Amino acid sequence: MEMIGKVRRMKLRDQLSNSEIAKRTGLSRNTVKKWLKEPGDEAPQYRRAKAPTKLSAYEATLVLALKADALRPKQGRRSARVLFAQIQAQGYTGGYTRVTDFIRAWRQGEGQAELSKAFVPLTFALGEAFQFDWSEEGLAVGGIYFRLQVSRMLLCASRAFWLVAYPSQGHEMLFDGRRQAGWSVQRHSSWPV
């Protein structure tokens, strides 16, 4: 945009010839002539016409395979060599680099959208999930201050919670807190599980 504006100013305001504009800007005379004929303020850009290639007939097969691989764990995905061998078995006679370029372009474009479809559910079925955490609390009993480790379990669906205090954190306390919370939820029928 800057250069086309500069070329037009040189022609209209400074009354320079196309050859002189080409010398001062470093552009070819044909480019200067073309830009002066173009309507609008944007420089024209060359766009290559999309012609069918040897790979065009196999693009749908590759896209299907890449979409299936996007759902697999990273170690289970097929490499470009494997996909190349598969379409070669179907009759592809083109080069390997054409296939890798297509795969790379798909992964950077549409493939990114496929891979980033992860989400965190905001609703849960009853009893499906819970959150567990430890907190440190203080308690004064008979004038003596105690530090307690409190296990807190929160059910995601009903938001019901259960607190149990322990002298320290450990696996035994974790399992006991989980067991007590599960027993309490089952015992109280008013709490949905």
Tab-separated table of C-alpha atoms in Angstrom:
chain	number	residue	atom	x	y	z
A	1	MET	CA	0.000	0.000	0.000
A	2	GLU	CA	2.843	2.401	0.788
A	3	MET	CA	4.677	1.713	-2.442
A	4	ILE	CA	1.635	2.079	-4.701
A	5	GLY	CA	0.833	5.391	-3.009
A	6	LYS	CA	4.410	6.529	-3.556
A	7	VAL	CA	4.274	5.530	-7.252
A	8	ARG	CA	0.991	7.397	-7.774
A	9	ARG	CA	2.315	10.537	-6.029
A	10	MET	CA	5.403	10.511	-8.254
A	11	LYS	CA	3.229	10.234	-11.363
A	12	LEU	CA	0.402	12.640	-10.476
A	13	ARG	CA	2.062	15.228	-8.240
A	14	ASP	CA	5.691	15.163	-9.393
A	15	GLN	CA	4.797	14.482	-13.069
A	16	LEU	CA	7.583	11.896	-13.458
A	17	SER	CA	7.700	9.427	-16.318
A	18	ASN	CA	7.232	5.697	-15.762
A	19	SER	CA	10.908	5.088	-16.488
A	20	GLU	CA	12.006	7.670	-13.903
A	21	ILE	CA	9.619	6.210	-11.300
A	22	ALA	CA	11.016	2.735	-12.025
A	23	LYS	CA	14.604	3.997	-11.509
A	24	ARG	CA	13.789	5.746	-8.213
A	25	THR	CA	11.729	2.909	-6.699
A	26	GLY	CA	13.614	-0.094	-8.063
A	27	LEU	CA	10.438	-1.502	-9.619
A	28	SER	CA	10.194	-2.599	-13.223
A	29	ARG	CA	8.535	-0.288	-15.753
A	30	ASN	CA	5.843	-2.912	-16.390
A	31	THR	CA	4.979	-3.015	-12.672
A	32	VAL	CA	4.798	0.786	-12.487
A	33	LYS	CA	2.555	0.863	-15.574
A	34	LYS	CA	0.306	-1.873	-14.172
A	35	TRP	CA	-0.019	-0.157	-10.775
A	36	LEU	CA	-0.934	3.147	-12.345
A	37	LYS	CA	-3.735	1.484	-14.360
A	38	GLU	CA	-5.171	-0.412	-11.336
A	39	PRO	CA	-8.135	1.159	-9.541
A	40	GLY	CA	-7.986	1.321	-5.727
A	41	ASP	CA	-5.169	1.771	-3.222
A	42	GLU	CA	-3.959	-1.780	-2.833
A	43	ALA	CA	-1.115	-3.218	-4.830
A	44	PRO	CA	-2.258	-6.058	-7.094
A	45	GLN	CA	-0.965	-9.461	-6.065
A	46	TYR	CA	-0.245	-12.456	-8.210
A	47	ARG	CA	-2.457	-15.410	-7.388
A	48	ARG	CA	-1.612	-18.774	-8.842
A	49	ALA	CA	-4.597	-20.643	-10.208
A	50	LYS	CA	-5.261	-23.848	-8.299
A	51	ALA	CA	-4.712	-26.696	-10.732
A	52	PRO	CA	-5.474	-30.325	-9.894
A	53	THR	CA	-2.440	-32.386	-8.933
A	54	LYS	CA	-1.756	-36.098	-8.675
A	55	LEU	CA	-2.632	-35.828	-4.973
A	56	SER	CA	-6.051	-34.207	-5.567
A	57	ALA	CA	-7.796	-37.563	-5.976
A	58	TYR	CA	-6.358	-38.804	-2.648
A	59	GLU	CA	-6.885	-35.685	-0.522
A	60	ALA	CA	-10.220	-36.916	0.842
A	61	THR	CA	-8.585	-40.199	1.927
A	62	LEU	CA	-5.765	-38.308	3.640
A	63	VAL	CA	-8.151	-35.926	5.418
A	64	LEU	CA	-10.214	-38.873	6.680
A	65	ALA	CA	-7.073	-40.587	7.980
A	66	LEU	CA	-5.804	-37.388	9.607
A	67	LYS	CA	-9.154	-36.762	11.333
A	68	ALA	CA	-9.127	-40.320	12.682
A	69	ASP	CA	-5.549	-39.861	13.884
A	70	ALA	CA	-6.461	-36.610	15.634
A	71	LEU	CA	-8.708	-38.641	17.939
A	72	ARG	CA	-5.924	-41.100	18.803
A	73	PRO	CA	-3.198	-40.610	21.409
A	74	LYS	CA	-0.032	-39.052	19.985
A	75	GLN	CA	1.878	-42.349	20.031
A	76	GLY	CA	-0.902	-44.095	18.085
A	77	ARG	CA	-1.009	-41.641	15.176
A	78	ARG	CA	0.258	-42.638	11.760
A	79	SER	CA	3.349	-40.955	10.391
A	80	ALA	CA	3.496	-39.255	7.000
A	81	ARG	CA	5.453	-42.240	5.648
A	82	VAL	CA	2.692	-44.660	6.642
A	83	LEU	CA	-0.003	-42.437	5.096
A	84	PHE	CA	2.135	-42.104	1.950
A	85	ALA	CA	2.449	-45.899	1.723
A	86	GLN	CA	-1.324	-46.277	2.151
A	87	ILE	CA	-2.213	-43.946	-0.707
A	88	GLN	CA	0.541	-45.476	-2.849
A	89	ALA	CA	-1.177	-48.831	-2.363
A	90	GLN	CA	-4.359	-47.177	-3.685
A	91	GLY	CA	-2.555	-46.014	-6.831
A	92	TYR	CA	-0.924	-42.653	-6.000
A	93	THR	CA	2.105	-42.079	-8.238
A	94	GLY	CA	3.202	-38.641	-6.983
A	95	GLY	CA	6.042	-37.636	-4.705
A	96	TYR	CA	6.444	-37.935	-0.942
A	97	THR	CA	7.076	-34.219	-0.391
A	98	ARG	CA	3.706	-33.308	-1.912
A	99	VAL	CA	2.052	-35.573	0.699
A	100	THR	CA	4.081	-34.142	3.601
A	101	ASP	CA	3.291	-30.580	2.485
A	102	PHE	CA	-0.425	-31.428	2.414
A	103	ILE	CA	-0.272	-33.089	5.855
A	104	ARG	CA	1.642	-30.151	7.341
A	105	ALA	CA	-0.834	-27.629	5.906
A	106	TRP	CA	-3.807	-29.655	7.188
A	107	ARG	CA	-2.332	-29.978	10.688
A	108	GLN	CA	-1.612	-26.259	10.890
A	109	GLY	CA	-5.065	-25.323	9.615
A	110	GLU	CA	-8.000	-27.660	10.117
A	111	GLY	CA	-6.003	-30.109	12.250
A	112	GLN	CA	-5.378	-27.509	14.945
A	113	ALA	CA	-9.135	-27.132	15.345
A	114	GLU	CA	-9.526	-30.928	15.590
A	115	LEU	CA	-6.822	-31.229	18.248
A	116	SER	CA	-8.048	-28.307	20.331
A	117	LYS	CA	-11.581	-29.598	20.866
A	118	ALA	CA	-10.837	-30.488	24.499
A	119	PHE	CA	-13.284	-29.165	27.074
A	120	VAL	CA	-14.050	-29.363	30.769
A	121	PRO	CA	-17.634	-30.394	31.470
A	122	LEU	CA	-19.611	-27.947	33.581
A	123	THR	CA	-22.349	-30.399	34.470
A	124	PHE	CA	-21.884	-33.792	36.067
A	125	ALA	CA	-24.073	-36.808	36.681
A	126	LEU	CA	-24.766	-37.605	40.316
A	127	GLY	CA	-21.823	-39.479	41.828
A	128	GLU	CA	-19.718	-39.054	38.688
A	129	ALA	CA	-17.015	-36.747	40.029
A	130	PHE	CA	-15.770	-35.116	43.197
A	131	GLN	CA	-13.039	-32.712	44.277
A	132	PHE	CA	-10.670	-33.463	47.137
A	133	ASP	CA	-8.299	-31.083	48.889
A	134	TRP	CA	-6.407	-30.609	52.148
A	135	SER	CA	-6.387	-27.439	54.233
A	136	GLU	CA	-4.592	-26.506	57.435
A	137	GLU	CA	-6.750	-25.123	60.227
A	138	GLY	CA	-6.147	-24.084	63.823
A	139	LEU	CA	-8.236	-25.199	66.804
A	140	ALA	CA	-8.021	-24.186	70.467
A	141	VAL	CA	-9.112	-26.915	72.892
A	142	GLY	CA	-8.913	-26.075	76.604
A	143	GLY	CA	-6.558	-23.177	75.900
A	144	ILE	CA	-4.151	-25.353	73.873
A	145	TYR	CA	-3.731	-24.528	70.194
A	146	PHE	CA	-3.702	-27.460	67.751
A	147	ARG	CA	-2.918	-27.472	64.054
A	148	LEU	CA	-5.204	-29.772	62.140
A	149	GLN	CA	-5.166	-31.079	58.570
A	150	VAL	CA	-8.708	-30.994	57.214
A	151	SER	CA	-9.712	-33.159	54.272
A	152	ARG	CA	-12.456	-31.613	52.189
A	153	MET	CA	-14.473	-33.560	49.659
A	154	LEU	CA	-16.956	-31.769	47.418
A	155	LEU	CA	-19.390	-33.589	45.118
A	156	CYS	CA	-19.457	-31.859	41.725
A	157	ALA	CA	-23.115	-32.558	40.880
A	158	SER	CA	-24.861	-31.653	44.141
A	159	ARG	CA	-22.114	-29.422	45.623
A	160	ALA	CA	-22.523	-31.318	48.918
A	161	PHE	CA	-19.316	-31.403	50.981
A	162	TRP	CA	-17.757	-33.407	53.803
A	163	LEU	CA	-15.013	-32.247	56.184
A	164	VAL	CA	-12.860	-34.516	58.364
A	165	ALA	CA	-9.977	-33.271	60.580
A	166	TYR	CA	-6.716	-35.245	61.099
A	167	PRO	CA	-3.446	-34.567	62.933
A	168	SER	CA	-1.401	-34.923	59.709
A	169	GLN	CA	-1.699	-35.635	56.007
A	170	GLY	CA	-1.048	-39.141	54.811
A	171	HIS	CA	-2.408	-41.869	52.597
A	172	GLU	CA	-4.251	-43.462	55.511
A	173	MET	CA	-5.999	-40.171	56.292
A	174	LEU	CA	-6.801	-39.635	52.600
A	175	PHE	CA	-8.415	-43.053	52.274
A	176	ASP	CA	-10.247	-42.674	55.582
A	177	GLY	CA	-11.610	-39.252	54.592
A	178	ARG	CA	-12.795	-40.663	51.274
A	179	ARG	CA	-14.388	-43.645	53.003
A	180	GLN	CA	-16.171	-41.490	55.607
A	181	ALA	CA	-17.436	-39.064	52.997
A	182	GLY	CA	-18.782	-41.917	50.838
A	183	TRP	CA	-20.425	-43.576	53.857
A	184	SER	CA	-22.002	-40.293	54.952
A	185	VAL	CA	-23.383	-39.546	51.511
A	186	GLN	CA	-24.941	-43.015	51.269
A	187	ARG	CA	-26.348	-42.778	54.824
A	188	HIS	CA	-28.056	-39.431	54.286
A	189	SER	CA	-30.723	-40.104	51.705
A	190	SER	CA	-31.381	-36.367	51.320
A	191	TRP	CA	-27.916	-36.007	49.713
A	192	PRO	CA	-27.999	-37.126	46.111
A	193	VAL	CA	-25.249	-39.520	45.092
